């Protein structure tokens, strides 16, 4: 069974960002962490709902900011993801 891609949403430098587990995002943008349209003052549930609505096939979770490092692209978690052709 194919695993659903995961999107971890967290605060970084006063803005919500989203880290994608999908290899397609890394391939397309050359990074796996992208900014959202939401500043730190936004309701986290609204941010999660928006990201989930835009990515209906993904599992969207709120991650603690202290456990993430958006300063560089990462391939962590992508090794076990199936590739799409």
C-alpha positions as YAML, in Angstrom:
chain: A
units: angstrom
residues:
- id: 1
  name: UNK
  ca: [0.00, 0.00, 0.00]
- id: 2
  name: UNK
  ca: [1.28, 3.42, -0.92]
- id: 3
  name: UNK
  ca: [1.89, 5.87, 1.93]
- id: 4
  name: UNK
  ca: [0.28, 9.28, 1.84]
- id: 5
  name: UNK
  ca: [2.74, 12.16, 1.54]
- id: 6
  name: UNK
  ca: [3.17, 14.22, 4.68]
- id: 7
  name: UNK
  ca: [3.27, 17.98, 5.01]
- id: 8
  name: UNK
  ca: [4.64, 19.35, 8.29]
- id: 9
  name: UNK
  ca: [3.57, 22.92, 8.98]
- id: 10
  name: UNK
  ca: [5.56, 24.97, 11.48]
- id: 11
  name: UNK
  ca: [6.62, 28.49, 12.37]
- id: 12
  name: UNK
  ca: [9.91, 29.84, 11.13]
- id: 13
  name: UNK
  ca: [10.99, 33.48, 11.38]
- id: 14
  name: UNK
  ca: [7.48, 34.82, 12.03]
- id: 15
  name: UNK
  ca: [5.87, 32.87, 9.17]
- id: 16
  name: UNK
  ca: [4.30, 29.45, 8.74]
- id: 17
  name: UNK
  ca: [6.19, 27.21, 6.36]
- id: 18
  name: UNK
  ca: [5.39, 23.75, 5.04]
- id: 19
  name: UNK
  ca: [7.86, 20.88, 4.69]
- id: 20
  name: UNK
  ca: [6.78, 18.31, 2.09]
- id: 21
  name: UNK
  ca: [7.78, 14.65, 2.09]
- id: 22
  name: UNK
  ca: [6.91, 14.31, -1.60]
- id: 23
  name: UNK
  ca: [9.94, 13.89, -3.86]
- id: 24
  name: UNK
  ca: [8.06, 15.86, -6.53]
- id: 25
  name: UNK
  ca: [8.26, 19.03, -4.43]
- id: 26
  name: UNK
  ca: [11.99, 18.58, -3.89]
- id: 27
  name: UNK
  ca: [12.53, 17.95, -7.59]
- id: 28
  name: UNK
  ca: [10.38, 20.91, -8.70]
- id: 29
  name: UNK
  ca: [11.54, 23.56, -6.22]
- id: 30
  name: UNK
  ca: [14.98, 22.14, -5.29]
- id: 31
  name: UNK
  ca: [13.91, 22.32, -1.65]
- id: 32
  name: UNK
  ca: [11.30, 20.57, 0.44]
- id: 33
  name: UNK
  ca: [10.28, 23.51, 2.65]
- id: 34
  name: UNK
  ca: [8.12, 26.26, 1.18]
- id: 35
  name: UNK
  ca: [6.60, 29.39, 2.74]
- id: 36
  name: UNK
  ca: [2.86, 29.61, 3.21]
- id: 37
  name: UNK
  ca: [0.80, 32.78, 2.93]
- id: 38
  name: UNK
  ca: [0.38, 32.93, 6.72]
- id: 39
  name: UNK
  ca: [2.22, 35.06, 9.25]
- id: 40
  name: UNK
  ca: [2.84, 33.91, 12.82]
- id: 41
  name: UNK
  ca: [-0.32, 35.61, 14.08]
- id: 42
  name: UNK
  ca: [-2.59, 33.37, 12.01]
- id: 43
  name: UNK
  ca: [-4.68, 30.72, 13.70]
- id: 44
  name: UNK
  ca: [-2.75, 27.42, 13.31]
- id: 45
  name: UNK
  ca: [-5.97, 25.51, 12.57]
- id: 46
  name: UNK
  ca: [-6.76, 27.89, 9.71]
- id: 47
  name: UNK
  ca: [-3.26, 27.34, 8.32]
- id: 48
  name: UNK
  ca: [-3.64, 23.55, 8.55]
- id: 49
  name: UNK
  ca: [-7.08, 23.63, 6.92]
- id: 50
  name: UNK
  ca: [-5.79, 25.78, 4.06]
- id: 51
  name: UNK
  ca: [-2.75, 23.61, 3.40]
- id: 52
  name: UNK
  ca: [-4.90, 20.45, 3.62]
- id: 53
  name: UNK
  ca: [-7.48, 21.91, 1.22]
- id: 54
  name: UNK
  ca: [-4.73, 22.68, -1.30]
- id: 55
  name: UNK
  ca: [-3.16, 19.21, -0.85]
- id: 56
  name: UNK
  ca: [-6.07, 16.78, -0.42]
- id: 57
  name: UNK
  ca: [-3.95, 13.63, -0.84]
- id: 58
  name: UNK
  ca: [-1.46, 14.56, 1.88]
- id: 59
  name: UNK
  ca: [-1.51, 14.18, 5.63]
- id: 60
  name: UNK
  ca: [-1.00, 17.68, 7.06]
- id: 61
  name: UNK
  ca: [0.31, 18.03, 10.61]
- id: 62
  name: UNK
  ca: [1.41, 20.87, 12.85]
- id: 63
  name: UNK
  ca: [5.02, 20.28, 13.87]
- id: 64
  name: UNK
  ca: [6.78, 21.95, 16.80]
- id: 65
  name: UNK
  ca: [9.03, 24.71, 15.53]
- id: 66
  name: UNK
  ca: [11.93, 23.61, 17.70]
- id: 67
  name: UNK
  ca: [12.14, 20.19, 15.99]
- id: 68
  name: UNK
  ca: [12.58, 21.46, 12.44]
- id: 69
  name: UNK
  ca: [15.33, 23.14, 10.44]
- id: 70
  name: UNK
  ca: [14.08, 24.92, 7.33]
- id: 71
  name: UNK
  ca: [17.40, 26.59, 6.56]
- id: 72
  name: UNK
  ca: [18.38, 24.00, 3.97]
- id: 73
  name: UNK
  ca: [16.68, 21.44, 1.75]
- id: 74
  name: UNK
  ca: [16.50, 17.97, 3.16]
- id: 75
  name: UNK
  ca: [15.73, 14.55, 1.81]
- id: 76
  name: UNK
  ca: [14.96, 13.11, 5.24]
- id: 77
  name: UNK
  ca: [11.96, 10.83, 4.98]
- id: 78
  name: UNK
  ca: [12.09, 10.63, 1.21]
- id: 79
  name: UNK
  ca: [14.06, 7.40, 0.96]
- id: 80
  name: UNK
  ca: [10.99, 5.27, 1.57]
- id: 81
  name: UNK
  ca: [8.69, 7.28, -0.67]
- id: 82
  name: UNK
  ca: [7.72, 5.76, -4.02]
- id: 83
  name: UNK
  ca: [8.74, 7.73, -7.06]
- id: 84
  name: UNK
  ca: [6.23, 8.81, -9.68]
- id: 85
  name: UNK
  ca: [6.92, 8.71, -13.38]
...
